[in-house]
Coordinates of C-alpha atoms and ligand atoms in Angstrom, one line a residue:
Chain A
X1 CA 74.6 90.2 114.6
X2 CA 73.5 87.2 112.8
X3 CA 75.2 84.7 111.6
X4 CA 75.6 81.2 109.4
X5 CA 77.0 78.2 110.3
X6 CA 80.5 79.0 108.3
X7 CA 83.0 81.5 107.1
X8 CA 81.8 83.9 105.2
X9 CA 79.3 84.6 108.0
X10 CA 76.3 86.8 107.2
X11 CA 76.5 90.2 108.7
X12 CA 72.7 91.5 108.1
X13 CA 70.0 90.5 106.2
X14 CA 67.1 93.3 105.3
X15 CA 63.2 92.0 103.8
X16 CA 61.5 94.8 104.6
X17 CA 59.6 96.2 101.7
X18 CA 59.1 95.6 98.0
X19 CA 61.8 95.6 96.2
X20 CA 60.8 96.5 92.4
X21 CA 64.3 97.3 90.6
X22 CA 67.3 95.3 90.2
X23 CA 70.1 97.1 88.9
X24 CA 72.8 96.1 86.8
X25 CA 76.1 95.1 88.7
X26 CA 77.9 97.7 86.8
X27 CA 75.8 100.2 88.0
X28 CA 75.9 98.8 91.9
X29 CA 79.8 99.0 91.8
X30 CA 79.9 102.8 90.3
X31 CA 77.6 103.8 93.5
X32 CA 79.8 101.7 96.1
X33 CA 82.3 103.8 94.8
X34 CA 80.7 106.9 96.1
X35 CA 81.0 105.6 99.6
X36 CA 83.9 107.1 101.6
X37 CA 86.2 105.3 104.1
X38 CA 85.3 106.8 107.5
X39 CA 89.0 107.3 108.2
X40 CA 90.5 108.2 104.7
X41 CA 87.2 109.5 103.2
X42 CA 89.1 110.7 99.7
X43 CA 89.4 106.9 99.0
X44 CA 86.0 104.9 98.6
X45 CA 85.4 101.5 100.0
X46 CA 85.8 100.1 96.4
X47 CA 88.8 102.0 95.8
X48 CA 90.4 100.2 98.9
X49 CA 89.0 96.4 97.7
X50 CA 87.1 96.5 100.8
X51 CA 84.0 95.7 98.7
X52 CA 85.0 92.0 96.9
X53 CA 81.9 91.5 95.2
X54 CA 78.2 92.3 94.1
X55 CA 76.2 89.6 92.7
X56 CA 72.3 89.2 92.5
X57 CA 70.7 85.8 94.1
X58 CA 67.3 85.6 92.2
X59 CA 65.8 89.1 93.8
X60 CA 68.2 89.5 96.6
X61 CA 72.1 91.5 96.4
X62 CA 74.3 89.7 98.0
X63 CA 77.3 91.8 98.7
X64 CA 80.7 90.8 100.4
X65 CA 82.8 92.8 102.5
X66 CA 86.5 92.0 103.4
X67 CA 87.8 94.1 106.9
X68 CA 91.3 95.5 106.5
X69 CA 92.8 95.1 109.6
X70 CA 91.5 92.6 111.9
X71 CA 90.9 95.4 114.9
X72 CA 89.6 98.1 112.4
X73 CA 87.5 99.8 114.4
X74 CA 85.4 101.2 111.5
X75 CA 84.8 97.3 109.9
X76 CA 81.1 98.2 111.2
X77 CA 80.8 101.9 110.1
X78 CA 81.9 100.6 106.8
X79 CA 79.1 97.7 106.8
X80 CA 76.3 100.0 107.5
X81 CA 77.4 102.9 105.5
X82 CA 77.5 100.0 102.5
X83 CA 74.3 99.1 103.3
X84 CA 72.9 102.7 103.5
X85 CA 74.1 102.9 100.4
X86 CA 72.1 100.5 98.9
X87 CA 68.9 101.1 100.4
X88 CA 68.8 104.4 99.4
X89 CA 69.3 103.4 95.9
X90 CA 65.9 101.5 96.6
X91 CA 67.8 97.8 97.4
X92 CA 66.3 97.0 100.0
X93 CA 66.1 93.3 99.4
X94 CA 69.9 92.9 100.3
X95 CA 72.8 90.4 102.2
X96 CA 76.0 91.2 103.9
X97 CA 78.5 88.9 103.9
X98 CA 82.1 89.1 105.9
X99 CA 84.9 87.5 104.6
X100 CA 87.9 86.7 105.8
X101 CA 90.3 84.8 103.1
X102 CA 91.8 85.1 101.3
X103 CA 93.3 88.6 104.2
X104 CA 93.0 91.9 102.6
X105 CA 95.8 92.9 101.0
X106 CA 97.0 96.3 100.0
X107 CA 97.9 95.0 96.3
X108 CA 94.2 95.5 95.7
X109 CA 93.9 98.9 96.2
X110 CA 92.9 100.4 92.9
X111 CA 95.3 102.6 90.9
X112 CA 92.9 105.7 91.2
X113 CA 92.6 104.9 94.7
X114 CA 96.1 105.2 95.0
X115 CA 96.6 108.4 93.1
X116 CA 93.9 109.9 95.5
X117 CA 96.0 108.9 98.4
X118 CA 98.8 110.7 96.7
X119 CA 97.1 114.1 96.3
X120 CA 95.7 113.8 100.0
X121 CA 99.1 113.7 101.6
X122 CA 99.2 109.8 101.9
X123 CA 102.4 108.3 100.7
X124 CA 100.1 104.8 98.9
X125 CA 101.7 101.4 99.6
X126 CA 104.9 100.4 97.2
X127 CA 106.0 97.2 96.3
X128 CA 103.4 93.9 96.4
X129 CA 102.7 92.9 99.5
X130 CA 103.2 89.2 98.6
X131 CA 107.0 89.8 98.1
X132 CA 107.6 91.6 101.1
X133 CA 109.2 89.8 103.7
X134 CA 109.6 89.7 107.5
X135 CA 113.3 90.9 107.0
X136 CA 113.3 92.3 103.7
X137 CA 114.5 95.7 103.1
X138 CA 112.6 99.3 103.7
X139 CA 110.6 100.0 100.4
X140 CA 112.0 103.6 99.2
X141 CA 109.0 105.5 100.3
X142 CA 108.2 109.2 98.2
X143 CA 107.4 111.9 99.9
X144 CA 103.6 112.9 98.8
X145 CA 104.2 116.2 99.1
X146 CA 107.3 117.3 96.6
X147 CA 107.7 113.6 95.1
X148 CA 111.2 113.3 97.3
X149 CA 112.7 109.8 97.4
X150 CA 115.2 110.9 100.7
X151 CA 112.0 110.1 103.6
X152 CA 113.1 108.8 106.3
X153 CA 110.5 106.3 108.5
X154 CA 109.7 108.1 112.2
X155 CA 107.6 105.0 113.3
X156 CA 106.0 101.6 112.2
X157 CA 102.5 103.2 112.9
X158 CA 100.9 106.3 112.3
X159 CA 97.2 107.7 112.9
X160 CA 95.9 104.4 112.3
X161 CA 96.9 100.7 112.0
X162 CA 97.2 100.8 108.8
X163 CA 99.7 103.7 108.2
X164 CA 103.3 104.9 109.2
X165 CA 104.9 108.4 110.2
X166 CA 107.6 109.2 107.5
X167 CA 109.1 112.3 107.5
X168 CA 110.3 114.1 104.3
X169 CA 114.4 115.0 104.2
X170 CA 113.6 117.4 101.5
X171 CA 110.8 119.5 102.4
X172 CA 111.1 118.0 106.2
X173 CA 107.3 117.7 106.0
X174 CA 106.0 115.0 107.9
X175 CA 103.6 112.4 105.9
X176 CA 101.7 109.2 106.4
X177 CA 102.7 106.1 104.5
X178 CA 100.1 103.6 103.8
X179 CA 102.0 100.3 104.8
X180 CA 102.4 97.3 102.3
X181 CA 100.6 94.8 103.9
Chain B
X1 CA 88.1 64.6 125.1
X2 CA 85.8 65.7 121.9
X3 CA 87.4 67.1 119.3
X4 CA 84.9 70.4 119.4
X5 CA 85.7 70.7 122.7
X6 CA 88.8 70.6 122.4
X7 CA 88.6 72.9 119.6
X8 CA 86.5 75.5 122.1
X9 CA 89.0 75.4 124.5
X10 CA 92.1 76.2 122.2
X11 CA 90.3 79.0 120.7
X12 CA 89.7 80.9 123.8
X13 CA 93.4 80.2 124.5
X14 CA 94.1 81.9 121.4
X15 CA 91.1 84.5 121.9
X16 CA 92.3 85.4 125.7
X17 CA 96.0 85.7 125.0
X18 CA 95.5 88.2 122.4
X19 CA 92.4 90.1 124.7
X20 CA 95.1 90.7 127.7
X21 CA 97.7 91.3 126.0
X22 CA 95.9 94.0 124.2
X23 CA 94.6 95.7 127.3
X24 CA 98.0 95.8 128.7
X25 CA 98.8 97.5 126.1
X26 CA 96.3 100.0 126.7
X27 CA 97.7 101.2 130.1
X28 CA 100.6 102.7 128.2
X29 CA 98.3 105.2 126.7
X30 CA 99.4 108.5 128.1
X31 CA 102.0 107.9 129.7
X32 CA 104.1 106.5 126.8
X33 CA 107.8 107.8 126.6
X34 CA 107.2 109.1 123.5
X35 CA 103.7 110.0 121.4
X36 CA 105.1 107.6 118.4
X37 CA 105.8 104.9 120.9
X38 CA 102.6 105.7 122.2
X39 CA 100.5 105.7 119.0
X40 CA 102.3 102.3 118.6
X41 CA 101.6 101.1 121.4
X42 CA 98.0 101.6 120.9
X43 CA 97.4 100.4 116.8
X44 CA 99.5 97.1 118.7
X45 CA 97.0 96.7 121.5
X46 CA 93.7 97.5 118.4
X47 CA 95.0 95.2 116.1
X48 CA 95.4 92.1 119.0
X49 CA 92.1 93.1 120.2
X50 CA 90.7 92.9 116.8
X51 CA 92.1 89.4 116.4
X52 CA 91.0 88.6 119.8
X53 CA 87.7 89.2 119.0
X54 CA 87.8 86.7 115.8
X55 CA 89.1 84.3 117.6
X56 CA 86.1 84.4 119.9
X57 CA 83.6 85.0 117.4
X58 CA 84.4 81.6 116.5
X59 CA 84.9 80.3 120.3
X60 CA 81.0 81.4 120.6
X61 CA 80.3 79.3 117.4
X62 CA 81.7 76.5 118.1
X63 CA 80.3 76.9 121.7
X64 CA 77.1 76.8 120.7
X65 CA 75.6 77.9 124.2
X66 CA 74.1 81.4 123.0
X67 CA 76.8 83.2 124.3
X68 CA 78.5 85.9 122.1
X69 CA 82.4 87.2 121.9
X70 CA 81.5 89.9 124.4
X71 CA 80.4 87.6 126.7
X72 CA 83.0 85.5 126.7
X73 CA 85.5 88.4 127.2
X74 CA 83.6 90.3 129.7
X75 CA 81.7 87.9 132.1
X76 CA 84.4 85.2 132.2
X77 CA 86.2 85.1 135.6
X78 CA 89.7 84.9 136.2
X79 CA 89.8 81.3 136.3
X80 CA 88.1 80.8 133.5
X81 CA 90.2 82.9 131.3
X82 CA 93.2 80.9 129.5
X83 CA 95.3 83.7 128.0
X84 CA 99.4 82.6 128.8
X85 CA 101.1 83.8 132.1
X86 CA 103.5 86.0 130.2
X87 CA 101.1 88.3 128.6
X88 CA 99.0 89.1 132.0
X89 CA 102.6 90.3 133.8
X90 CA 102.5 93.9 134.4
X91 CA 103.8 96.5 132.1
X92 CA 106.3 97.3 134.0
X93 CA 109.1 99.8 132.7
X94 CA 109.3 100.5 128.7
X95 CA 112.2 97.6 128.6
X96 CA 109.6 95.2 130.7
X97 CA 106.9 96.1 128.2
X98 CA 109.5 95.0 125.5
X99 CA 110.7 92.0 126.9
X100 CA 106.9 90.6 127.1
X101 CA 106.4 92.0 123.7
X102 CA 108.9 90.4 121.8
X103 CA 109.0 86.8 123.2
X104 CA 105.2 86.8 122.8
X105 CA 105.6 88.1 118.8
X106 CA 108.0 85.7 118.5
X107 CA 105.8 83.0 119.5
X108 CA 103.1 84.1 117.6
X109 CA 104.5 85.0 114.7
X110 CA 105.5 81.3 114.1
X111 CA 102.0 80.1 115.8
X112 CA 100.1 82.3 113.2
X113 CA 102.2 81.2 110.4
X114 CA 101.6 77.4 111.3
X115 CA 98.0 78.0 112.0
X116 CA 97.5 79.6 108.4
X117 CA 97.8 76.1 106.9
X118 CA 95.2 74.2 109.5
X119 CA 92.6 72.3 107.9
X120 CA 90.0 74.2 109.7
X121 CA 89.0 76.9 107.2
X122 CA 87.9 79.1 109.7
X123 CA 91.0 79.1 111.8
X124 CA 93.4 79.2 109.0
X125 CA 91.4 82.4 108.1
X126 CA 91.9 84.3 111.1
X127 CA 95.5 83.3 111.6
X128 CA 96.1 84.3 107.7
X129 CA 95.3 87.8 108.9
X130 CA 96.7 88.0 111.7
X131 CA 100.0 86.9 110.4
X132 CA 100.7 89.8 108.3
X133 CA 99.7 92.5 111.2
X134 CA 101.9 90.2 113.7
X135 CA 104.9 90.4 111.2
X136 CA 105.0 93.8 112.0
X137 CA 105.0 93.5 115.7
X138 CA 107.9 91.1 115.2
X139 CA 109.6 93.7 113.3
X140 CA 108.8 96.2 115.5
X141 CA 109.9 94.4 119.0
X142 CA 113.0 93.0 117.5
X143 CA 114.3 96.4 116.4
X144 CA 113.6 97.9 119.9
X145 CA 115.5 94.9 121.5
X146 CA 118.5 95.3 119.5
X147 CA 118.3 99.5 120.1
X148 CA 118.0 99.0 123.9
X149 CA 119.9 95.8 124.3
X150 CA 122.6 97.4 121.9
X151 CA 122.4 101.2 123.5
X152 CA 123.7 102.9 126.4
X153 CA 125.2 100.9 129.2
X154 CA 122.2 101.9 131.0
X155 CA 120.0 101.1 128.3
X156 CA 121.7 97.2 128.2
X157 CA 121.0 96.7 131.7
X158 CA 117.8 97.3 131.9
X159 CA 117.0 95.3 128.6
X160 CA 118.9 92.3 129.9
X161 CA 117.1 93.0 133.6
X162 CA 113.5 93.1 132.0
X163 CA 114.3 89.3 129.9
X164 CA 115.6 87.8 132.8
X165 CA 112.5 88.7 135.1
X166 CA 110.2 87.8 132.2
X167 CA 111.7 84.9 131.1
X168 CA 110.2 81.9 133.3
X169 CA 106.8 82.8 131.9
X170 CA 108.0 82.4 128.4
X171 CA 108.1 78.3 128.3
X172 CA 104.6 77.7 129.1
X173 CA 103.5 78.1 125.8
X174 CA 105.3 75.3 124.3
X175 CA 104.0 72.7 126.8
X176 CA 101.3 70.8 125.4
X177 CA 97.9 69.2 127.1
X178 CA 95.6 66.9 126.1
X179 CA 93.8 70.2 123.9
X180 CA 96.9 70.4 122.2
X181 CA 97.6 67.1 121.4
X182 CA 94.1 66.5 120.0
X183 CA 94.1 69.5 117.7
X184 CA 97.8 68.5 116.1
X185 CA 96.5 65.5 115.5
X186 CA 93.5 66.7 113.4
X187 CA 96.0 68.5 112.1
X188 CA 93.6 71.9 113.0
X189 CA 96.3 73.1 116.0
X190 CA 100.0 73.7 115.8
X191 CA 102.4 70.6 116.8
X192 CA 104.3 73.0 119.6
X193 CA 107.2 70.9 119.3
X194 CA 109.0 72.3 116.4
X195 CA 107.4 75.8 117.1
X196 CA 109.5 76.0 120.2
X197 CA 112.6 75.1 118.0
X198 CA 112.0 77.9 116.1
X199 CA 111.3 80.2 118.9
X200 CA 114.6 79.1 120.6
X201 CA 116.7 79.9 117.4
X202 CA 115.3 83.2 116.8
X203 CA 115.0 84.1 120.4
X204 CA 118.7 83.1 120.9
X205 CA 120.1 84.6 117.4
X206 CA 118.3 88.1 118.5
X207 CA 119.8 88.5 121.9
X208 CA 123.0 87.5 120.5
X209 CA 122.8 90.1 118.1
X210 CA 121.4 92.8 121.1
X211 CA 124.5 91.8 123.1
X212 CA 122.3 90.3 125.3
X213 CA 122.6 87.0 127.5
X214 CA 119.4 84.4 126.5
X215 CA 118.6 82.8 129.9
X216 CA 118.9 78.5 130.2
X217 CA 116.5 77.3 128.4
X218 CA 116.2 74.3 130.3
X219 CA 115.1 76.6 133.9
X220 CA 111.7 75.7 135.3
X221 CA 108.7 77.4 133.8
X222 CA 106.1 78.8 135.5
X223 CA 102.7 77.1 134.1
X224 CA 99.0 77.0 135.3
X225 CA 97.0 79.0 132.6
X226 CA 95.8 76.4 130.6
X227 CA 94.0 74.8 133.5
X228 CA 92.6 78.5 134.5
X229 CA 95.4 78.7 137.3
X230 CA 97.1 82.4 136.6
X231 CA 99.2 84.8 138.5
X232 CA 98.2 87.5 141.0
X233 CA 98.3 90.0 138.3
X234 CA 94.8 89.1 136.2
X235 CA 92.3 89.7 138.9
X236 CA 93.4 93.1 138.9
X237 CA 93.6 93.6 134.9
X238 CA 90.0 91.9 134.5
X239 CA 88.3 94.3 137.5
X240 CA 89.6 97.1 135.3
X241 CA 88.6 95.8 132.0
X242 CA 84.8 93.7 133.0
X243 CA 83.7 96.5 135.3
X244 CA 82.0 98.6 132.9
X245 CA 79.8 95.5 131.2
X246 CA 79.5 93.8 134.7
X247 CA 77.9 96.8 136.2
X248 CA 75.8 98.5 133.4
X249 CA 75.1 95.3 131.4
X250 CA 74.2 95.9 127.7
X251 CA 75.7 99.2 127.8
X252 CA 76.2 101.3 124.3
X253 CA 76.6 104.5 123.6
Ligands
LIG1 ZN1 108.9 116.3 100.5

């Protein structure tokens, strides 16, 4: 991994080949948004705000990433599936940049990313995450599956990090909550 | 003592603690008391891994000696390792794990939040976002403090058992060096100071509320790990961990 003298540190850096086509931000962002999260592939990394921002520098895309959790394990699978991406789209001429502030923050999860959450089972995050405090109360979670707001919380993580187990009182199905964070 | 030195030195404080504590954590997995507790146990141990390693992404920067975070974690003997006493203590039972647990969240959680606002970009960074995935380890150990230390008679004993064995490694954090002192100055470290007042309140309000006894704070604290000097128990935990990297260097699969 290479890397720059200061945060954001550059991830990867690609000059092989002539680049001839440089397309319009626009048109970068819609095919990010075809890139799946390894571990909830119905959302795509833009639909999550991994993917902060696309600019051009002259002839080079300079693209920068944000991790979710600091021990994600698929920050990396993310990165080169981005990249992939991109090159396949003939980019070839391209940057990755990490970033770390300001932290990832659910709140940026789109509002179609959450609605695919929704439909896949996932309970999305409620509330803003910059309200929630260290002893504030339980957000009134509903359940995904038959829109129940009687859930009660079976732990503080679920399959991932990211998640908790909830389990509906209603249709006693058990569901992941994508945690506020 | 230079300021980057310094600056390296703290880092891999911060780096190790959050590396051991991690792969403590790890031995839980299967043989949790329960698979939640278990899953917990392990997104706990991933997420102070995760941290660990950008805290010594950054150790490596500053370093400046071509060595990279994996180096650092896996070639560095036990005397060179700086993680505190109290997270290299063995897991012990469920209530041991606990005990460790929540007197090291508590710590951080305040260390994190006063480490957000240090005028080194990069470390305010990390600590940032760590702070909102140690808030809910806080949450977490507090909660199972109170349900154990608030339980079955059985359930209190043990609880109260498991702080009082743990507790002389819990002061060591909140005596300064010369690293220390440097970094609060340059305002890049935390002044440990009024981090240990905080820590004392909350440590002492939660046992009270868990019907637990908080052990004298004013009992000698074991100490050493600053200066490389640890207990028996992190030769053991870094055979386990370095072996792989030590004997097949380079490794991936
Ligand atoms: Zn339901």
């Amino acid at each position: 991994m290479l890397q720059t003298d200061a945060n954001p540190h550059l991830i990867a850096t690609d000059r092989c080949g002539e680049q001839l086509q440089f397309p319009a931000i626009e048109a970068l962002w819609q095919l990010l948004d075809q890139v799946p999260d390894p571990e909830v592939p119905v959302v795509s990394v833009v639909d999550l705000g991994i993917v902060r921002e696309l600019r051009w520098e002259q002839r080079q895309l300079v693209v920068t990433l944000t991790p979710t959790y600091s021990g994600c394990p698929a920050t990396e699978f993310i990165e080169e599936a981005v990249a992939a991406a991109l090159r396949a789209a003939g980019i070839t001429n391209l940057r990755l940049v990490q970033q770390l502030a300001p932290a990832w923050t659910t709140d940026w999860i789109s509002a179609a990313g959450r609605e695919k959450l929704r439909a896949f089972g996932i309970a999305p995050p409620v509330g803003s995450a910059s309200k929630r405090t260290l002893w504030g109360e339980e957000p009134e979670v509903a359940c995904p599956h038959c829109g129940s707001p009687q859930t009660t919380r079976v732990s503080e993580f679920g399959s991932t990090a990211c998640k908790a187990l909830y389990r509906c009182d209603s249709c006693l199905e058990p569901f992941d909550y994508f945690k506020c964070i | 003592m230079k300021q980057n030195q310094a600056l390296f030195e703290y880092l891999l404080r911060l780096g190790d603690s959050n590396m051991i504590l991690g792969q403590r954590l790890c031995e839980w997995i299967g043989q949790a008391p329960a698979l939640e507790e278990e899953m917990a146990l392990g997104n706990l141990a991933l997420d102070l891994i995760g941290q660990a390693r950008s805290w010594l992404e950054y150790a490596a920067r500053v370093e400046d000696a071509g060595h990279s975070a994996d180096e650092l974690a896996f070639t560095r003997d036990e005397r060179a390792y700086r993680n505190l006493l109290l997270v290299e203590q063995a897991n012990g039972n469920f209530a041991d794990t606990l005990a460790r647990q929540y007197l090291f969240d508590q710590y951080h959680y305040h260390l994190l939040g006063a480490l957000s606002s240090s005028t080194d970009a990069q470390v305010a960074a990390i600590a940032a976002k760590g702070l909102k995935e140690v808030t809910y380890h806080l949450r977490r150990s507090s909660a199972w403090i109170k349900r154990l230390g608030d339980g079955t008679a059985e359930s209190h004993a043990k609880m109260q058992q498991a702080i009082d064995e743990i507790w002389t490694y819990s002061g060591e954090m909140f005596i300064a060096d010369e690293v220390d002192r440097v970094l609060a100055a340059a305002g890049i470290g935390a002044d440990l100071d009024p981090l240990q007042r905080l820590w004392e309140a909350d440590v002492q309000a939660l046992l009270a509320e868990a019907t637990l006894t908080c052990p004298p704070l004013e009992q000698y604290m074991q100490r050493g790990s600053k200066q490389g000097l640890h207990t028996e128990q992190l030769g053991f935990l870094l055979a386990e961990m370095q072996f792989l990297p030590r004997a097949y260097p380079g490794a991936s699969w």
